[in-house]
Each structure stands twice: as C-alpha cells, then as structure tokens.
Amino acid sequence: MINKFLSACGLILLTQICLLSTVYGQGTEKQYAYETFRGTRVINGQSVEMRRGGEMEMIINHRFGRINGGGYEFFGLDEANIRIGLDYGIMDWLTVGGGRSSLGKEFDGFLKVSLLKQSTGGSWAMPLSATFYSSVAYNSLQDSDPLRPVLQQHRFSYVSQLLLARKFSDRFSLQLAPTYVHFNIVNTQDESNDKIALGAAGKYQLSKNWALTSEYYYTLPAYQQADRTNALSIGFDLNTGSHVFQFHFTNSTAMIEKQFIGETTGNWLDGDIHLGFNIVRTFKLKGRRY
C-alpha cells in the first residue's frame, strides 16, 4: 500500500511538470511559491525550504523512548535523545549547518543548495522547487573493544538527496526525496555499505498557524536489512512567529538522515512509537529584516 502511495505521489508530480512546464505567463510579473513547507525540516528529514542569507537557525530535536515501554518507563518519557544544531544562510540559495546528536554521539555537517524555485508568470513558469542536500556524519562512540579499535575513516557516513516539491495550493504541498546513503563500515559482510531510498512528505495547512505533516522513507528491498524498518512520522507544525514548534509521532529514534533512513528498527504495529518535538528559532545576523 505504501509503495502504491509513493508511486501515486510521483505520478502527481510528473503530471504537474508535464502540464505546467509549457505554461507561459507573458505580460505578467513572475511570482515565486512561498512557504511550501513552514520550516527547513518536515519532521525528521529536510524540506526544500532554505534560510535567507544572513539568517541563523537554531534547532533542538527531541525524541522520547518508545510508548510501548509501559508504565515503568512512563510510556517512553523516562528516556530521551536529543540533537542540537545550527544552520546558517550564506546566501539565499546556499545554507550550511551542523549539529550533535546524543544517539551514537554523532556529529553531522551539511550543505544545502537551492536549484529551482517554483514560480508562475514571467516568460516561463517553473512547476516545482528543487534543492540538493549533502551531509556527512561522524560517530564518536568509544570503542567497545579497546584491542580492536574502529578506524577513524570507518566512523564516517554520507548522504545525498535531491528534494523535489510542489505547492499545489495554499493548503497542500508534496515533496519527493530520492536519497543515497553510504556507510564506510557495516556490521556484516552480507550488509551493503550503500542504501537507496525514496522519501515522500506532505503538508496540509489546517489554519493560519497549524499544519498537519507526514513523512515516509522507503528503502529499496535490495538495500534493506531484515531487522530494519522504514521511517514513518506524522506530526503537527505550530507557527508562533519567530519560533516553529513541531510535534510528532515517529517509529524512528534518530534525527539525522543516515540514522533514520538506514538504522530505524521500530515498528508502528508493535507500538514502537516515539513522541518527539522540534523547536526552531531563527535569528537575523546581518542584512535587512523581512
């Protein structure tokens, strides 16, 4: 059923591209799509949105334990994983960022480049927005066996994504994210160092300040381990002006791509659901305020 949903999403985007790529708006002023998604993240994954040049964004990601932990674990609230990150817009089309996660004691850094911006009017219309995202992560966990230390180069992993999104109306936006993940080291010889996945994300604006969001990353079966699952998340965005509060439920403990795409083990049907939230605060460091 999920596969059919992803195929339908792709068909919708391709149909829109074919219909609208030939639409001309001669004599009208070019207008760009605004807030395809409210933040630079949908839930766990990135969105096509960028930080403006001179803007810095502080993001606190928090995930509690699994709800099926029961009353002894206070339904997951006794456990917590956190990531703190900073993103900075060098230019309107170029954002860099980094962070540190308690899970795996991972450090991550990324580069994000806006390639296309959805627009209407002008000499020709652009039916969708496109953004390229690339990240590197470093696992700093201490060696479990001091006699067999992990080589430094084996601690790195890499992710590349092409984010393709369209704002269909003031309420509804859809995004697809073909994704490539590479691990320098894996647990067994039978496990592939590479993973290819397709992400799908959506937003439905419920009111001026509230939006319903969802996100799913499907790893192709040839690259998926038997003990791993696909990351599925459902949440709500609350816009409070300079803050965005994102509240959600997910089967993934992790908050960076190499982890929630390649290392998720939770199953929604078994109650492996984490309550989580993201707090986003944006600062204008230079240039004129908008």
PDB file of C-alpha atoms in Angstrom:
ATOM      1  CA  MET A   1       0.000   0.000   0.000  1.00  0.00           C
ATOM      2  CA  ILE A   2       2.867   2.359   0.864  1.00  0.00           C
ATOM      3  CA  ASN A   3       4.522   1.562  -2.474  1.00  0.00           C
ATOM      4  CA  LYS A   4       1.313   2.461  -4.305  1.00  0.00           C
ATOM      5  CA  PHE A   5       1.174   5.742  -2.352  1.00  0.00           C
ATOM      6  CA  LEU A   6       4.754   6.630  -3.349  1.00  0.00           C
ATOM      7  CA  SER A   7       4.015   5.772  -6.983  1.00  0.00           C
ATOM      8  CA  ALA A   8       0.901   7.960  -6.883  1.00  0.00           C
ATOM      9  CA  CYS A   9       2.905  10.833  -5.414  1.00  0.00           C
ATOM     10  CA  GLY A  10       5.480  10.534  -8.185  1.00  0.00           C
ATOM     11  CA  LEU A  11       2.757  10.380 -10.830  1.00  0.00           C
ATOM     12  CA  ILE A  12       1.136  13.541  -9.456  1.00  0.00           C
ATOM     13  CA  LEU A  13       4.404  15.466  -9.585  1.00  0.00           C
ATOM     14  CA  LEU A  14       5.302  14.234 -13.077  1.00  0.00           C
ATOM     15  CA  THR A  15       1.831  15.096 -14.373  1.00  0.00           C
ATOM     16  CA  GLN A  16       2.058  18.599 -12.973  1.00  0.00           C
ATOM     17  CA  ILE A  17       5.500  19.097 -14.502  1.00  0.00           C
ATOM     18  CA  CYS A  18       4.303  17.984 -17.947  1.00  0.00           C
ATOM     19  CA  LEU A  19       1.213  20.192 -17.792  1.00  0.00           C
ATOM     20  CA  LEU A  20       2.824  23.296 -16.380  1.00  0.00           C
ATOM     21  CA  SER A  21       6.317  23.336 -17.896  1.00  0.00           C
ATOM     22  CA  THR A  22       4.780  24.639 -21.134  1.00  0.00           C
ATOM     23  CA  VAL A  23       2.625  27.291 -19.478  1.00  0.00           C
ATOM     24  CA  TYR A  24       3.689  30.820 -20.341  1.00  0.00           C
ATOM     25  CA  GLY A  25       2.705  33.930 -18.453  1.00  0.00           C
ATOM     26  CA  GLN A  26       3.732  36.669 -20.871  1.00  0.00           C
ATOM     27  CA  GLY A  27       2.920  40.117 -19.656  1.00  0.00           C
ATOM     28  CA  THR A  28       2.608  39.057 -16.003  1.00  0.00           C
ATOM     29  CA  GLU A  29       5.080  39.504 -13.181  1.00  0.00           C
ATOM     30  CA  LYS A  30       6.947  36.415 -12.011  1.00  0.00           C
ATOM     31  CA  GLN A  31       5.747  35.195  -8.614  1.00  0.00           C
ATOM     32  CA  TYR A  32       7.520  32.571  -6.503  1.00  0.00           C
ATOM     33  CA  ALA A  33       5.956  29.971  -4.233  1.00  0.00           C
ATOM     34  CA  TYR A  34       6.242  30.969  -0.594  1.00  0.00           C
ATOM     35  CA  GLU A  35       6.417  28.550   2.351  1.00  0.00           C
ATOM     36  CA  THR A  36       5.984  25.272   0.505  1.00  0.00           C
ATOM     37  CA  PHE A  37       6.807  23.963   3.973  1.00  0.00           C
ATOM     38  CA  ARG A  38       6.919  26.077   7.114  1.00  0.00           C
ATOM     39  CA  GLY A  39      10.439  25.070   8.141  1.00  0.00           C
ATOM     40  CA  THR A  40      13.685  23.718   6.727  1.00  0.00           C
ATOM     41  CA  ARG A  41      12.669  20.297   8.135  1.00  0.00           C
ATOM     42  CA  VAL A  42       9.407  18.495   7.527  1.00  0.00           C
ATOM     43  CA  ILE A  43       9.723  16.249  10.585  1.00  0.00           C
ATOM     44  CA  ASN A  44      12.988  14.288  10.629  1.00  0.00           C
ATOM     45  CA  GLY A  45      14.010  14.974   7.057  1.00  0.00           C
ATOM     46  CA  GLN A  46      14.888  18.139   5.186  1.00  0.00           C
ATOM     47  CA  SER A  47      12.429  20.201   3.150  1.00  0.00           C
ATOM     48  CA  VAL A  48      13.142  22.322   0.061  1.00  0.00           C
ATOM     49  CA  GLU A  49      12.992  25.451   2.229  1.00  0.00           C
ATOM     50  CA  MET A  50      16.183  27.468   2.738  1.00  0.00           C
ATOM     51  CA  ARG A  51      17.397  30.009   5.234  1.00  0.00           C
ATOM     52  CA  ARG A  52      17.745  33.502   3.782  1.00  0.00           C
ATOM     53  CA  GLY A  53      21.225  34.966   3.509  1.00  0.00           C
ATOM     54  CA  GLY A  54      22.357  36.245   6.897  1.00  0.00           C
ATOM     55  CA  GLU A  55      19.847  34.170   8.871  1.00  0.00           C
ATOM     56  CA  MET A  56      20.872  31.650  11.513  1.00  0.00           C
ATOM     57  CA  GLU A  57      18.553  28.933  12.736  1.00  0.00           C
ATOM     58  CA  MET A  58      18.887  27.037  16.000  1.00  0.00           C
ATOM     59  CA  ILE A  59      17.130  23.668  16.060  1.00  0.00           C
ATOM     60  CA  ILE A  60      16.540  21.476  19.115  1.00  0.00           C
ATOM     61  CA  ASN A  61      15.296  17.993  18.180  1.00  0.00           C
ATOM     62  CA  HIS A  62      13.994  15.777  20.984  1.00  0.00           C
ATOM     63  CA  ARG A  63      12.774  12.169  20.914  1.00  0.00           C
ATOM     64  CA  PHE A  64      11.399  10.280  23.901  1.00  0.00           C
ATOM     65  CA  GLY A  65      11.531   6.496  24.248  1.00  0.00           C
ATOM     66  CA  ARG A  66       9.002   4.032  22.849  1.00  0.00           C
ATOM     67  CA  ILE A  67       5.412   4.310  24.017  1.00  0.00           C
ATOM     68  CA  ASN A  68       5.191   0.524  24.409  1.00  0.00           C
ATOM     69  CA  GLY A  69       7.753   0.772  27.226  1.00  0.00           C
ATOM     70  CA  GLY A  70       4.737   0.820  29.511  1.00  0.00           C
ATOM     71  CA  GLY A  71       4.187   2.469  32.848  1.00  0.00           C
ATOM     72  CA  TYR A  72       7.625   1.540  34.211  1.00  0.00           C
ATOM     73  CA  GLU A  73       9.272   3.699  31.524  1.00  0.00           C
ATOM     74  CA  PHE A  74       6.399   6.203  31.857  1.00  0.00           C
ATOM     75  CA  PHE A  75       5.435   5.336  28.258  1.00  0.00           C
ATOM     76  CA  GLY A  76       8.796   6.467  26.922  1.00  0.00           C
ATOM     77  CA  LEU A  77       9.076   9.756  28.813  1.00  0.00           C
ATOM     78  CA  ASP A  78      11.857   8.400  31.063  1.00  0.00           C
ATOM     79  CA  GLU A  79      14.127   8.096  28.030  1.00  0.00           C
ATOM     80  CA  ALA A  80      15.316  10.851  25.734  1.00  0.00           C
ATOM     81  CA  ASN A  81      17.569  11.507  22.753  1.00  0.00           C
ATOM     82  CA  ILE A  82      18.425  15.000  21.613  1.00  0.00           C
ATOM     83  CA  ARG A  83      20.118  16.818  18.763  1.00  0.00           C
ATOM     84  CA  ILE A  84      21.175  20.470  18.872  1.00  0.00           C
ATOM     85  CA  GLY A  85      22.054  22.116  15.573  1.00  0.00           C
ATOM     86  CA  LEU A  86      22.798  25.456  13.934  1.00  0.00           C
ATOM     87  CA  ASP A  87      22.049  26.310  10.293  1.00  0.00           C
ATOM     88  CA  TYR A  88      23.269  29.454   8.557  1.00  0.00           C
ATOM     89  CA  GLY A  89      22.208  31.008   5.259  1.00  0.00           C
ATOM     90  CA  ILE A  90      25.359  32.186   3.486  1.00  0.00           C
ATOM     91  CA  MET A  91      23.199  33.319   0.577  1.00  0.00           C
ATOM     92  CA  ASP A  92      19.510  32.897  -0.187  1.00  0.00           C
ATOM     93  CA  TRP A  93      20.366  29.814  -2.247  1.00  0.00           C
ATOM     94  CA  LEU A  94      23.110  28.345  -0.018  1.00  0.00           C
ATOM     95  CA  THR A  95      22.762  27.044   3.553  1.00  0.00           C
ATOM     96  CA  VAL A  96      25.323  25.228   5.697  1.00  0.00           C
ATOM     97  CA  GLY A  97      24.788  23.655   9.080  1.00  0.00           C
ATOM     98  CA  GLY A  98      25.823  21.122  11.657  1.00  0.00           C
ATOM     99  CA  GLY A  99      24.830  19.517  14.906  1.00  0.00           C
ATOM    100  CA  ARG A 100      25.483  16.908  17.542  1.00  0.00           C
ATOM    101  CA  SER A 101      23.184  14.016  18.479  1.00  0.00           C
ATOM    102  CA  SER A 102      23.218  12.146  21.769  1.00  0.00           C
ATOM    103  CA  LEU A 103      22.225   8.963  19.892  1.00  0.00           C
ATOM    104  CA  GLY A 104      25.502   7.428  18.732  1.00  0.00           C
ATOM    105  CA  LYS A 105      27.269  10.611  19.886  1.00  0.00           C
ATOM    106  CA  GLU A 106      27.152  11.656  16.239  1.00  0.00           C
ATOM    107  CA  PHE A 107      28.456  14.917  14.816  1.00  0.00           C
ATOM    108  CA  ASP A 108      26.960  15.949  11.466  1.00  0.00           C
ATOM    109  CA  GLY A 109      27.501  18.709   8.942  1.00  0.00           C
ATOM    110  CA  PHE A 110      25.676  19.531   5.733  1.00  0.00           C
ATOM    111  CA  LEU A 111      25.469  21.676   2.629  1.00  0.00           C
ATOM    112  CA  LYS A 112      22.137  22.639   1.063  1.00  0.00           C
ATOM    113  CA  VAL A 113      21.766  24.319  -2.346  1.00  0.00           C
ATOM    114  CA  SER A 114      18.567  25.661  -3.916  1.00  0.00           C
ATOM    115  CA  LEU A 115      18.495  24.676  -7.600  1.00  0.00           C
ATOM    116  CA  LEU A 116      14.987  25.657  -8.755  1.00  0.00           C
ATOM    117  CA  LYS A 117      12.179  27.713  -7.286  1.00  0.00           C
ATOM    118  CA  GLN A 118       8.514  27.119  -8.130  1.00  0.00           C
ATOM    119  CA  SER A 119       7.089  30.164  -9.900  1.00  0.00           C
ATOM    120  CA  THR A 120       4.352  31.480 -12.165  1.00  0.00           C
ATOM    121  CA  GLY A 121       4.260  34.406 -14.567  1.00  0.00           C
ATOM    122  CA  GLY A 122       7.210  35.989 -16.338  1.00  0.00           C
ATOM    123  CA  SER A 123       8.478  34.497 -19.588  1.00  0.00           C
ATOM    124  CA  TRP A 124       8.028  30.924 -18.352  1.00  0.00           C
ATOM    125  CA  ALA A 125       6.761  29.037 -15.301  1.00  0.00           C
ATOM    126  CA  MET A 126       8.636  26.639 -13.045  1.00  0.00           C
ATOM    127  CA  PRO A 127       6.255  23.908 -11.816  1.00  0.00           C
ATOM    128  CA  LEU A 128       8.297  22.775  -8.802  1.00  0.00           C
ATOM    129  CA  SER A 129      11.123  23.625  -6.422  1.00  0.00           C
ATOM    130  CA  ALA A 130      14.340  21.585  -6.300  1.00  0.00           C
ATOM    131  CA  THR A 131      17.046  21.558  -3.629  1.00  0.00           C
ATOM    132  CA  PHE A 132      20.227  19.494  -3.348  1.00  0.00           C
ATOM    133  CA  TYR A 133      21.283  18.300   0.110  1.00  0.00           C
ATOM    134  CA  SER A 134      24.523  16.574   1.116  1.00  0.00           C
ATOM    135  CA  SER A 135      25.691  15.638   4.610  1.00  0.00           C
ATOM    136  CA  VAL A 136      28.455  13.812   6.459  1.00  0.00           C
ATOM    137  CA  ALA A 137      28.199  12.246   9.921  1.00  0.00           C
ATOM    138  CA  TYR A 138      30.892  11.106  12.365  1.00  0.00           C
ATOM    139  CA  ASN A 139      30.233   8.513  15.081  1.00  0.00           C
ATOM    140  CA  SER A 140      32.302   9.329  18.183  1.00  0.00           C
ATOM    141  CA  LEU A 141      31.265   6.414  20.406  1.00  0.00           C
ATOM    142  CA  GLN A 142      34.123   4.881  22.378  1.00  0.00           C
ATOM    143  CA  ASP A 143      35.400   1.537  21.150  1.00  0.00           C
ATOM    144  CA  SER A 144      33.589  -1.395  22.754  1.00  0.00           C
ATOM    145  CA  ASP A 145      36.782  -3.456  22.459  1.00  0.00           C
ATOM    146  CA  PRO A 146      39.986  -1.404  23.062  1.00  0.00           C
ATOM    147  CA  LEU A 147      42.018  -4.211  21.479  1.00  0.00           C
ATOM    148  CA  ARG A 148      40.096  -3.819  18.201  1.00  0.00           C
ATOM    149  CA  PRO A 149      39.618  -0.069  17.752  1.00  0.00           C
ATOM    150  CA  VAL A 150      37.436   1.269  14.944  1.00  0.00           C
ATOM    151  CA  LEU A 151      39.498   3.104  12.359  1.00  0.00           C
ATOM    152  CA  GLN A 152      38.704   6.810  12.090  1.00  0.00           C
ATOM    153  CA  GLN A 153      37.721   6.582   8.418  1.00  0.00           C
ATOM    154  CA  HIS A 154      35.194   3.869   9.276  1.00  0.00           C
ATOM    155  CA  ARG A 155      33.315   6.227  11.586  1.00  0.00           C
ATOM    156  CA  PHE A 156      32.057   8.373   8.685  1.00  0.00           C
ATOM    157  CA  SER A 157      28.856   8.067   6.661  1.00  0.00           C
ATOM    158  CA  TYR A 158      27.438  10.202   3.856  1.00  0.00           C
ATOM    159  CA  VAL A 159      24.031  11.191   2.492  1.00  0.00           C
ATOM    160  CA  SER A 160      22.972  12.861  -0.769  1.00  0.00           C
ATOM    161  CA  GLN A 161      19.398  13.898  -1.583  1.00  0.00           C
ATOM    162  CA  LEU A 162      17.513  15.656  -4.344  1.00  0.00           C
ATOM    163  CA  LEU A 163      14.439  17.310  -2.818  1.00  0.00           C
ATOM    164  CA  LEU A 164      11.596  17.904  -5.310  1.00  0.00           C
ATOM    165  CA  ALA A 165       8.495  19.710  -4.061  1.00  0.00           C
ATOM    166  CA  ARG A 166       5.397  21.449  -5.323  1.00  0.00           C
ATOM    167  CA  LYS A 167       2.961  23.713  -3.522  1.00  0.00           C
ATOM    168  CA  PHE A 168      -0.343  22.743  -5.099  1.00  0.00           C
ATOM    169  CA  SER A 169      -2.413  25.271  -3.151  1.00  0.00           C
ATOM    170  CA  ASP A 170      -2.234  27.480  -0.079  1.00  0.00           C
ATOM    171  CA  ARG A 171      -3.066  24.382   1.961  1.00  0.00           C
ATOM    172  CA  PHE A 172      -1.376  21.397   0.308  1.00  0.00           C
ATOM    173  CA  SER A 173       2.302  20.705  -0.511  1.00  0.00           C
ATOM    174  CA  LEU A 174       4.029  17.497  -1.570  1.00  0.00           C
ATOM    175  CA  GLN A 175       7.711  16.535  -1.694  1.00  0.00           C
ATOM    176  CA  LEU A 176       9.697  13.570  -3.032  1.00  0.00           C
ATOM    177  CA  ALA A 177      13.295  12.896  -1.990  1.00  0.00           C
ATOM    178  CA  PRO A 178      15.429  10.347  -3.885  1.00  0.00           C
ATOM    179  CA  THR A 179      18.193   9.526  -1.396  1.00  0.00           C
ATOM    180  CA  TYR A 180      21.598   7.819  -1.409  1.00  0.00           C
ATOM    181  CA  VAL A 181      23.277   6.786   1.869  1.00  0.00           C
ATOM    182  CA  HIS A 182      26.789   5.364   2.220  1.00  0.00           C
ATOM    183  CA  PHE A 183      28.293   3.802   5.364  1.00  0.00           C
ATOM    184  CA  ASN A 184      32.075   3.404   5.447  1.00  0.00           C
ATOM    185  CA  ILE A 185      31.650   0.358   7.676  1.00  0.00           C
ATOM    186  CA  VAL A 186      28.751  -2.075   8.254  1.00  0.00           C
ATOM    187  CA  ASN A 187      28.151  -4.855  10.776  1.00  0.00           C
ATOM    188  CA  THR A 188      28.403  -7.902   8.486  1.00  0.00           C
ATOM    189  CA  GLN A 189      29.767  -8.824   5.066  1.00  0.00           C
ATOM    190  CA  ASP A 190      26.240  -9.550   3.837  1.00  0.00           C
ATOM    191  CA  GLU A 191      25.132  -5.983   4.548  1.00  0.00           C
ATOM    192  CA  SER A 192      25.522  -3.395   1.799  1.00  0.00           C
ATOM    193  CA  ASN A 193      27.500  -0.228   2.521  1.00  0.00           C
ATOM    194  CA  ASP A 194      25.051   1.659   0.319  1.00  0.00           C
ATOM    195  CA  LYS A 195      21.340   2.327   0.659  1.00  0.00           C
ATOM    196  CA  ILE A 196      18.961   3.833  -1.888  1.00  0.00           C
ATOM    197  CA  ALA A 197      15.672   5.202  -0.607  1.00  0.00           C
ATOM    198  CA  LEU A 198      12.766   7.354  -1.710  1.00  0.00           C
ATOM    199  CA  GLY A 199      11.247   9.800   0.717  1.00  0.00           C
ATOM    200  CA  ALA A 200       7.755  11.273   0.472  1.00  0.00           C
ATOM    201  CA  ALA A 201       6.486  14.144   2.611  1.00  0.00           C
ATOM    202  CA  GLY A 202       3.339  16.219   2.706  1.00  0.00           C
ATOM    203  CA  LYS A 203       1.870  19.241   4.452  1.00  0.00           C
ATOM    204  CA  TYR A 204      -1.762  20.240   4.831  1.00  0.00           C
ATOM    205  CA  GLN A 205      -2.442  23.671   6.302  1.00  0.00           C
ATOM    206  CA  LEU A 206      -5.245  23.345   8.834  1.00  0.00           C
ATOM    207  CA  SER A 207      -5.341  27.015   9.844  1.00  0.00           C
ATOM    208  CA  LYS A 208      -3.142  30.100   9.759  1.00  0.00           C
ATOM    209  CA  ASN A 209      -0.761  28.714  12.388  1.00  0.00           C
ATOM    210  CA  TRP A 210      -1.415  24.952  12.407  1.00  0.00           C
ATOM    211  CA  ALA A 211      -0.386  22.391   9.773  1.00  0.00           C
ATOM    212  CA  LEU A 212      -0.591  18.598   9.544  1.00  0.00           C
ATOM    213  CA  THR A 213       2.611  16.962   8.277  1.00  0.00           C
ATOM    214  CA  SER A 214       3.682  13.445   7.346  1.00  0.00           C
ATOM    215  CA  GLU A 215       6.865  11.800   6.143  1.00  0.00           C
ATOM    216  CA  TYR A 216       7.896   8.329   4.945  1.00  0.00           C
ATOM    217  CA  TYR A 217      11.248   6.976   3.752  1.00  0.00           C
ATOM    218  CA  TYR A 218      11.107   3.759   1.751  1.00  0.00           C
ATOM    219  CA  THR A 219      14.417   1.882   1.375  1.00  0.00           C
ATOM    220  CA  LEU A 220      14.583  -0.326  -1.710  1.00  0.00           C
ATOM    221  CA  PRO A 221      14.358  -4.010  -0.648  1.00  0.00           C
ATOM    222  CA  ALA A 222      17.747  -4.899  -2.163  1.00  0.00           C
ATOM    223  CA  TYR A 223      19.381  -2.479   0.291  1.00  0.00           C
ATOM    224  CA  GLN A 224      17.239  -3.120   3.375  1.00  0.00           C
ATOM    225  CA  GLN A 225      18.301  -5.385   6.245  1.00  0.00           C
ATOM    226  CA  ALA A 226      15.814  -7.831   7.709  1.00  0.00           C
ATOM    227  CA  ASP A 227      15.952  -6.189  11.155  1.00  0.00           C
ATOM    228  CA  ARG A 228      15.466  -2.636   9.823  1.00  0.00           C
ATOM    229  CA  THR A 229      12.232  -0.811   9.031  1.00  0.00           C
ATOM    230  CA  ASN A 230      11.206   2.256   7.059  1.00  0.00           C
ATOM    231  CA  ALA A 231      10.818   5.534   8.946  1.00  0.00           C
ATOM    232  CA  LEU A 232       7.224   6.819   9.172  1.00  0.00           C
ATOM    233  CA  SER A 233       6.327  10.044  11.002  1.00  0.00           C
ATOM    234  CA  ILE A 234       3.131  12.055  11.493  1.00  0.00           C
ATOM    235  CA  GLY A 235       3.028  15.442  13.157  1.00  0.00           C
ATOM    236  CA  PHE A 236       1.759  18.981  13.573  1.00  0.00           C
ATOM    237  CA  ASP A 237       3.508  22.314  12.995  1.00  0.00           C
ATOM    238  CA  LEU A 238       2.693  25.335  15.138  1.00  0.00           C
ATOM    239  CA  ASN A 239       3.890  28.695  13.863  1.00  0.00           C
ATOM    240  CA  THR A 240       4.398  31.266  16.627  1.00  0.00           C
ATOM    241  CA  GLY A 241       6.187  33.942  14.582  1.00  0.00           C
ATOM    242  CA  SER A 242       9.953  33.667  15.022  1.00  0.00           C
ATOM    243  CA  HIS A 243       9.500  30.168  16.529  1.00  0.00           C
ATOM    244  CA  VAL A 244       8.228  26.994  14.902  1.00  0.00           C
ATOM    245  CA  PHE A 245       7.179  24.154  17.201  1.00  0.00           C
ATOM    246  CA  GLN A 246       6.892  20.735  15.540  1.00  0.00           C
ATOM    247  CA  PHE A 247       5.129  17.977  17.497  1.00  0.00           C
ATOM    248  CA  HIS A 248       5.063  14.442  16.104  1.00  0.00           C
ATOM    249  CA  PHE A 249       4.926  10.666  16.453  1.00  0.00           C
ATOM    250  CA  THR A 250       7.557   8.516  14.727  1.00  0.00           C
ATOM    251  CA  ASN A 251       8.975   4.992  14.758  1.00  0.00           C
ATOM    252  CA  SER A 252      12.500   6.397  14.500  1.00  0.00           C
ATOM    253  CA  THR A 253      14.652   7.357  17.472  1.00  0.00           C
ATOM    254  CA  ALA A 254      17.156   9.141  15.251  1.00  0.00           C
ATOM    255  CA  MET A 255      17.184  12.690  13.918  1.00  0.00           C
ATOM    256  CA  ILE A 256      19.793  12.676  11.125  1.00  0.00           C
ATOM    257  CA  GLU A 257      19.408  11.065   7.713  1.00  0.00           C
ATOM    258  CA  LYS A 258      21.978   8.259   7.956  1.00  0.00           C
ATOM    259  CA  GLN A 259      20.284   7.100  11.170  1.00  0.00           C
ATOM    260  CA  PHE A 260      16.560   7.333  10.458  1.00  0.00           C
ATOM    261  CA  ILE A 261      16.897   6.096   6.862  1.00  0.00           C
ATOM    262  CA  GLY A 262      19.486   3.389   7.449  1.00  0.00           C
ATOM    263  CA  GLU A 263      19.130   2.384  11.092  1.00  0.00           C
ATOM    264  CA  THR A 264      15.449   2.536  12.122  1.00  0.00           C
ATOM    265  CA  THR A 265      14.190  -0.645  13.820  1.00  0.00           C
ATOM    266  CA  GLY A 266      10.836   0.453  15.283  1.00  0.00           C
ATOM    267  CA  ASN A 267       7.533  -0.919  14.022  1.00  0.00           C
ATOM    268  CA  TRP A 268       4.325   1.128  14.339  1.00  0.00           C
ATOM    269  CA  LEU A 269       2.169  -2.011  14.574  1.00  0.00           C
ATOM    270  CA  ASP A 270       4.188  -3.207  17.594  1.00  0.00           C
ATOM    271  CA  GLY A 271       3.804   0.118  19.369  1.00  0.00           C
ATOM    272  CA  ASP A 272       7.410   1.200  18.726  1.00  0.00           C
ATOM    273  CA  ILE A 273       6.309   4.823  18.550  1.00  0.00           C
ATOM    274  CA  HIS A 274       8.275   7.787  19.861  1.00  0.00           C
ATOM    275  CA  LEU A 275       6.754  11.081  20.906  1.00  0.00           C
ATOM    276  CA  GLY A 276       9.009  13.878  19.688  1.00  0.00           C
ATOM    277  CA  PHE A 277       9.279  17.559  19.015  1.00  0.00           C
ATOM    278  CA  ASN A 278      11.471  20.099  17.210  1.00  0.00           C
ATOM    279  CA  ILE A 279      11.917  23.668  18.407  1.00  0.00           C
ATOM    280  CA  VAL A 280      13.177  26.096  15.776  1.00  0.00           C
ATOM    281  CA  ARG A 281      14.343  29.658  16.462  1.00  0.00           C
ATOM    282  CA  THR A 282      15.538  31.957  13.674  1.00  0.00           C
ATOM    283  CA  PHE A 283      17.916  34.898  14.151  1.00  0.00           C
ATOM    284  CA  LYS A 284      18.765  37.638  11.631  1.00  0.00           C
ATOM    285  CA  LEU A 285      22.524  38.216  11.931  1.00  0.00           C
ATOM    286  CA  LYS A 286      23.052  40.582   9.028  1.00  0.00           C
ATOM    287  CA  GLY A 287      21.166  42.328   6.261  1.00  0.00           C
ATOM    288  CA  ARG A 288      17.709  43.831   6.400  1.00  0.00           C
ATOM    289  CA  ARG A 289      14.915  42.175   8.332  1.00  0.00           C
ATOM    290  CA  TYR A 290      11.978  40.910   6.264  1.00  0.00           C
TER     291      TYR A 290
END
